Coordinates of C-alpha atoms and ligand atoms in Angstrom, one line a residue:
M1 CA 0.0 0.0 0.0
N2 CA 1.3 3.4 -1.0
I3 CA 1.5 5.7 2.0
D4 CA 0.6 8.7 -0.1
S5 CA -2.6 7.1 -1.3
I6 CA -4.1 6.7 2.2
D7 CA -5.3 8.9 5.0
L8 CA -2.6 8.0 7.5
D9 CA -4.4 9.5 10.5
A10 CA -7.5 7.5 9.8
Y11 CA -5.4 4.3 9.2
I12 CA -3.5 4.6 12.5
Q13 CA -6.7 5.4 14.3
S14 CA -8.4 2.3 12.9
I15 CA -5.5 0.2 14.2
F16 CA -5.7 1.8 17.7
L17 CA -9.5 1.3 17.7
K18 CA -8.9 -2.5 17.7
N19 CA -6.0 -2.1 20.3
G20 CA -3.3 -2.8 17.7
P21 CA -2.6 -4.7 14.5
D22 CA -4.0 -8.1 13.8
K23 CA -1.9 -10.7 11.9
E24 CA -3.5 -9.7 8.6
D25 CA -2.4 -6.1 9.2
Y26 CA 1.3 -6.9 9.8
L27 CA 2.7 -6.7 6.3
E28 CA 0.7 -3.6 5.5
F29 CA 1.8 -1.8 8.7
F30 CA 5.5 -2.6 8.1
E31 CA 5.1 -1.6 4.4
I32 CA 3.7 1.8 5.6
V33 CA 6.5 2.3 8.1
D34 CA 9.1 1.5 5.4
Q35 CA 7.8 4.4 3.4
V36 CA 7.8 7.1 6.1
K37 CA 10.2 9.8 4.9
A38 CA 12.9 11.1 7.2
E39 CA 11.2 14.5 7.7
D40 CA 7.9 12.7 8.7
I41 CA 9.4 10.4 11.3
E42 CA 8.5 12.6 14.3
S43 CA 4.9 13.1 13.1
F44 CA 4.5 9.4 12.5
R45 CA 5.8 8.7 16.1
N46 CA 3.3 11.3 17.4
K47 CA 0.5 9.3 15.7
I48 CA 1.5 6.2 17.6
A49 CA 2.4 8.0 20.8
P50 CA 0.0 5.9 23.0
I51 CA 2.2 2.9 22.6
L52 CA 5.6 4.6 22.6
N53 CA 6.1 4.1 26.3
S54 CA 7.7 1.3 28.3
A55 CA 4.5 -0.7 28.5
T56 CA 5.2 -2.0 25.0
L57 CA 8.4 -3.5 23.6
F58 CA 8.4 -1.0 20.8
G59 CA 8.1 1.8 23.4
F60 CA 10.6 0.2 25.7
S61 CA 13.1 0.3 22.9
Y62 CA 12.1 3.8 22.0
T63 CA 12.2 5.3 25.5
K64 CA 15.4 3.3 26.6
P65 CA 14.8 3.1 30.3
F66 CA 18.4 1.8 30.8
G67 CA 19.8 4.6 28.8
Y68 CA 20.8 2.8 25.6
S69 CA 19.4 0.6 22.8
G70 CA 19.6 -3.2 23.1
D71 CA 19.9 -3.6 26.8
F72 CA 19.8 -7.0 28.5
F73 CA 16.2 -6.5 29.6
I74 CA 14.6 -6.0 26.1
I75 CA 16.8 -8.8 24.7
E76 CA 15.5 -11.1 27.4
K77 CA 11.9 -10.1 26.7
I78 CA 12.5 -10.9 23.1
Y79 CA 14.0 -14.3 24.0
Q80 CA 11.0 -15.0 26.3
S81 CA 8.4 -13.8 23.8
Y82 CA 7.1 -11.5 26.5
V83 CA 3.7 -10.0 25.9
N84 CA 2.1 -7.4 28.1
P85 CA -1.3 -8.8 29.1
D86 CA -2.9 -5.3 29.2
K87 CA -5.3 -5.2 26.2
R88 CA -4.0 -1.8 25.1
Y89 CA -0.5 -3.2 24.5
K90 CA -0.9 -6.9 24.0
K91 CA -1.3 -6.9 20.2
W92 CA 1.6 -4.5 19.7
D93 CA 3.9 -6.9 21.6
I94 CA 2.7 -9.9 19.6
F95 CA 3.3 -7.8 16.4
L96 CA 6.9 -7.0 17.5
H97 CA 7.6 -10.7 17.9
S98 CA 6.5 -11.3 14.3
A99 CA 9.2 -8.9 12.9
P100 CA 11.9 -10.8 11.0
A101 CA 14.7 -9.0 12.9
V102 CA 13.2 -10.1 16.2
I103 CA 13.0 -13.7 15.0
A104 CA 16.6 -13.5 13.9
V105 CA 17.6 -12.4 17.4
V106 CA 16.0 -15.5 18.8
N107 CA 17.6 -17.6 16.1
R108 CA 21.1 -16.4 17.1
K109 CA 20.5 -17.7 20.6
T110 CA 19.8 -21.1 19.1
L111 CA 22.9 -20.8 16.9
A112 CA 25.1 -20.0 20.0
I113 CA 23.8 -23.0 21.8
G114 CA 24.6 -25.2 18.8
I115 CA 28.2 -23.8 18.7
F116 CA 28.7 -24.4 22.4
E117 CA 27.4 -28.0 21.9
K118 CA 29.8 -28.6 19.0
L119 CA 32.7 -27.3 21.0
N120 CA 31.7 -29.5 23.9
A121 CA 31.5 -32.6 21.7
K122 CA 34.9 -31.9 20.2
A123 CA 36.4 -31.3 23.7
M124 CA 36.3 -35.0 24.7
G125 CA 36.1 -34.0 28.3
L126 CA 39.0 -31.5 28.1
R127 CA 38.2 -28.1 29.6
Q128 CA 37.3 -25.4 27.0
D129 CA 37.5 -21.7 27.8
V130 CA 34.9 -19.5 26.4
M131 CA 34.7 -15.7 26.5
I132 CA 31.4 -13.8 25.8
L133 CA 31.8 -10.1 24.8
G134 CA 28.7 -8.0 25.7
S135 CA 27.0 -10.9 27.5
G136 CA 23.7 -9.3 28.4
P137 CA 21.1 -11.7 30.0
V138 CA 23.3 -14.8 29.4
T139 CA 20.3 -16.7 28.2
E140 CA 22.1 -18.7 25.5
T141 CA 24.6 -20.1 28.1
F142 CA 21.8 -20.7 30.6
E143 CA 19.9 -22.8 28.1
F144 CA 23.1 -24.6 27.1
F145 CA 23.7 -25.6 30.7
E146 CA 20.0 -26.6 31.1
K147 CA 20.3 -28.9 28.1
N148 CA 23.9 -30.1 28.8
P149 CA 24.4 -30.1 32.6
E150 CA 27.6 -32.2 32.2
N151 CA 29.9 -30.3 29.9
S152 CA 33.5 -29.2 29.6
L153 CA 32.9 -25.5 29.0
V154 CA 34.0 -22.7 31.4
F155 CA 32.7 -19.2 30.6
E156 CA 33.9 -15.7 31.2
M157 CA 31.3 -13.0 30.6
L158 CA 32.1 -9.3 29.9
D159 CA 29.5 -6.6 30.1
M160 CA 29.7 -2.9 30.7
D161 CA 26.3 -2.7 32.4
K162 CA 26.3 -3.9 36.0
R163 CA 22.5 -4.3 35.9
A164 CA 23.0 -6.8 33.1
I165 CA 25.6 -8.7 35.2
A166 CA 23.3 -8.7 38.3
Y167 CA 20.4 -10.1 36.1
A168 CA 22.6 -12.7 34.4
K169 CA 24.1 -13.9 37.8
N170 CA 20.7 -14.3 39.3
K171 CA 19.4 -16.1 36.2
N172 CA 22.4 -18.4 36.1
W173 CA 22.7 -19.0 39.9
K174 CA 22.9 -22.8 39.4
Y175 CA 25.9 -22.5 37.1
L176 CA 28.0 -19.8 38.7
S177 CA 30.8 -22.2 39.4
K178 CA 31.3 -22.4 35.6
M179 CA 30.9 -18.6 34.9
T180 CA 32.9 -15.6 35.9
F181 CA 31.5 -12.1 35.3
Y182 CA 33.5 -9.0 34.6
N183 CA 31.8 -5.6 34.7
R184 CA 34.1 -4.1 32.1
N185 CA 34.2 -2.3 28.7
V186 CA 35.3 -4.7 25.9
I187 CA 37.4 -1.9 24.4
R188 CA 39.5 -1.3 27.5
Y189 CA 39.6 -4.8 29.0
S190 CA 42.6 -7.1 28.5
P191 CA 42.1 -10.7 29.4
E192 CA 44.6 -12.6 31.5
K193 CA 44.4 -15.8 29.6
K194 CA 43.5 -17.3 26.2
Y195 CA 40.3 -18.9 25.0
D196 CA 39.1 -21.7 22.8
L197 CA 36.0 -19.7 21.7
I198 CA 35.3 -15.9 21.8
W199 CA 31.6 -15.3 21.1
S200 CA 29.8 -12.0 20.7
A201 CA 26.3 -11.2 19.4
G202 CA 24.4 -7.9 19.5
L203 CA 27.5 -5.9 20.3
F204 CA 29.8 -5.2 17.3
D205 CA 26.9 -3.7 15.3
Y206 CA 27.1 -0.7 17.7
F207 CA 30.7 -0.1 16.8
K208 CA 32.2 2.0 14.0
G209 CA 34.4 0.1 11.6
K210 CA 37.7 1.3 13.2
H211 CA 36.6 0.0 16.6
F212 CA 35.4 -3.3 15.1
V213 CA 38.8 -3.8 13.5
F214 CA 40.6 -2.8 16.7
L215 CA 38.6 -5.3 18.7
L216 CA 39.2 -8.1 16.2
K217 CA 42.9 -7.5 16.3
K218 CA 43.0 -7.3 20.1
Y219 CA 40.9 -10.4 20.9
Y220 CA 42.5 -12.5 18.2
E221 CA 45.6 -12.4 20.4
Y222 CA 43.6 -14.1 23.1
L223 CA 42.6 -17.1 21.1
N224 CA 44.3 -20.5 21.7
E225 CA 45.7 -22.3 18.6
G226 CA 42.7 -24.0 16.9
G227 CA 40.3 -21.6 18.7
E228 CA 37.6 -19.5 17.0
M229 CA 36.2 -16.0 17.4
I230 CA 32.6 -15.6 16.2
I231 CA 31.2 -12.1 16.0
G232 CA 27.6 -11.3 15.1
N233 CA 26.4 -8.3 13.1
F234 CA 23.1 -7.4 11.4
N235 CA 23.2 -7.9 7.7
I236 CA 22.5 -4.9 5.3
E237 CA 19.6 -7.1 4.2
N238 CA 17.3 -6.6 7.1
P239 CA 13.6 -6.2 6.2
S240 CA 12.9 -4.8 9.7
R241 CA 15.5 -2.1 9.6
R242 CA 13.2 0.9 9.2
A243 CA 10.7 -0.5 11.7
M244 CA 13.6 -0.8 14.3
E245 CA 14.7 2.7 13.5
I246 CA 11.3 4.4 13.4
L247 CA 9.3 2.5 15.9
G248 CA 12.1 1.6 18.3
D249 CA 14.7 4.3 17.7
W250 CA 17.1 1.4 17.5
F251 CA 20.0 2.2 15.1
L252 CA 22.8 -0.3 14.2
Y253 CA 25.6 -0.5 11.8
H254 CA 24.3 -3.0 9.2
R255 CA 27.1 -4.8 7.3
S256 CA 27.4 -7.3 4.4
A257 CA 29.3 -10.6 4.6
D258 CA 32.0 -9.0 2.4
E259 CA 32.4 -5.9 4.7
L260 CA 32.8 -8.3 7.7
K261 CA 35.5 -10.2 5.8
Q262 CA 37.2 -7.0 4.9
F263 CA 37.3 -6.0 8.6
A264 CA 39.0 -9.3 9.4
L265 CA 41.6 -8.8 6.6
Q266 CA 42.2 -5.2 7.9
A267 CA 42.9 -6.7 11.3
G268 CA 45.7 -8.7 9.7
I269 CA 43.9 -12.1 9.7
E270 CA 44.7 -14.5 6.9
K271 CA 42.0 -15.0 4.3
S272 CA 41.9 -18.8 4.7
K273 CA 41.0 -18.3 8.4
I274 CA 37.9 -16.2 7.7
D275 CA 34.3 -17.1 6.9
V276 CA 30.8 -15.8 7.6
L277 CA 27.9 -17.8 9.1
K278 CA 24.3 -16.8 9.3
E279 CA 21.1 -17.7 11.2
P280 CA 18.3 -19.2 9.2
L281 CA 16.8 -15.9 8.1
G282 CA 20.2 -14.5 7.1
I283 CA 19.5 -11.3 9.0
N284 CA 22.2 -11.8 11.6
L285 CA 25.6 -12.6 10.1
F286 CA 28.5 -14.0 12.1
L287 CA 32.1 -13.4 11.2
R288 CA 34.1 -16.5 12.1
I289 CA 37.8 -16.3 12.5
K290 CA 40.0 -19.3 13.2
K291 CA 43.4 -19.4 14.8
Ligands
LIG1 C1 22.2 -6.3 22.6 S1 22.8 -6.9 24.1 C2 23.3 -8.5 23.6 C3 23.4 -9.5 24.7 C4 23.9 -10.9 24.4 N1 25.1 -11.0 23.7 C5 22.8 -11.6 23.6 O1 23.0 -11.8 22.4 O2 21.8 -12.0 24.1 C6 24.4 -6.0 24.2 C7 25.1 -6.1 25.5 O3 26.4 -5.5 25.4 C8 26.7 -4.7 26.5 N2 27.7 -3.7 26.0 C9 27.5 -2.7 25.2 N3 28.6 -2.0 24.9 C10 29.6 -2.7 25.6 C11 31.0 -2.5 25.8 N4 31.6 -1.5 25.2 N5 31.7 -3.3 26.6 C12 31.0 -4.3 27.3 N6 29.7 -4.6 27.1 C13 29.0 -3.8 26.3 C14 25.4 -4.1 26.9 O4 25.4 -3.7 28.2 C15 24.4 -5.3 26.6 O5 24.2 -6.1 27.8

């Protein structure tokens, strides 16, 4: 539907009259959001103001109660498919969970668990050290431990937000003997040992290219021989990009597989050691570097 061919106020009002979009409205609503011009973003946000507050996930993202986009709390709500039961907000939360980018975030948790399981299978009982950069709620590791209570992996978690660390420690209380948390900035932190796997999702797409390359170079030094560093980043092909930006004020550096490979080359890593993985929707890419 062409945004210029409709009465936008009447359209939005009709959606609010039924307390949010129904399944059959999803495509059309996203299509309309995609067509909002830069100069009309504020007026579009005013039209949906009743949901741009922390009672909805869109509004939580937009108002940033923790002070930044992509905090541990909203990521956990995405993982748990949280829906506010209040009828004014419920349909909007269900709608958010239908967005391809949101499904891709859940997919990356599954991908992480699979990677941990593969490392564990390869370990044949030998201890494997894993570092997670920007660890957030630590839900992927929690689910890995729940599925694989006997495993050889030992984790170190790095997160700048002490509220994320408090949340993750509480969630993972059963597994704290296998997890050490550091409340540090990944840019300034220097580890004291080497790792078999360094994993990061939902972090590097907040960094400019020069910081991305700096971090690759730095953490590559902390990989054991045969180890891997796997770094997530949103793909430039993200059908939910405008919705994230307009409805959630959530801006990321989107990058292609080639750009990610270029960063690794710029960090001085050999071409044969570099490849790019993706979750099933191809919206979250993962630069994989072997040592
Ligand atoms: C979008 S969340 C991703 C969490 C987790 N990796 C996941 O995929 O579920 C990003 C996390 O990175 C943390 N973070 C952001 N910048 C950071 C930095 N410079 N150093 C350490 N942590 C950082 C945030 O506090 C937040 O918990």
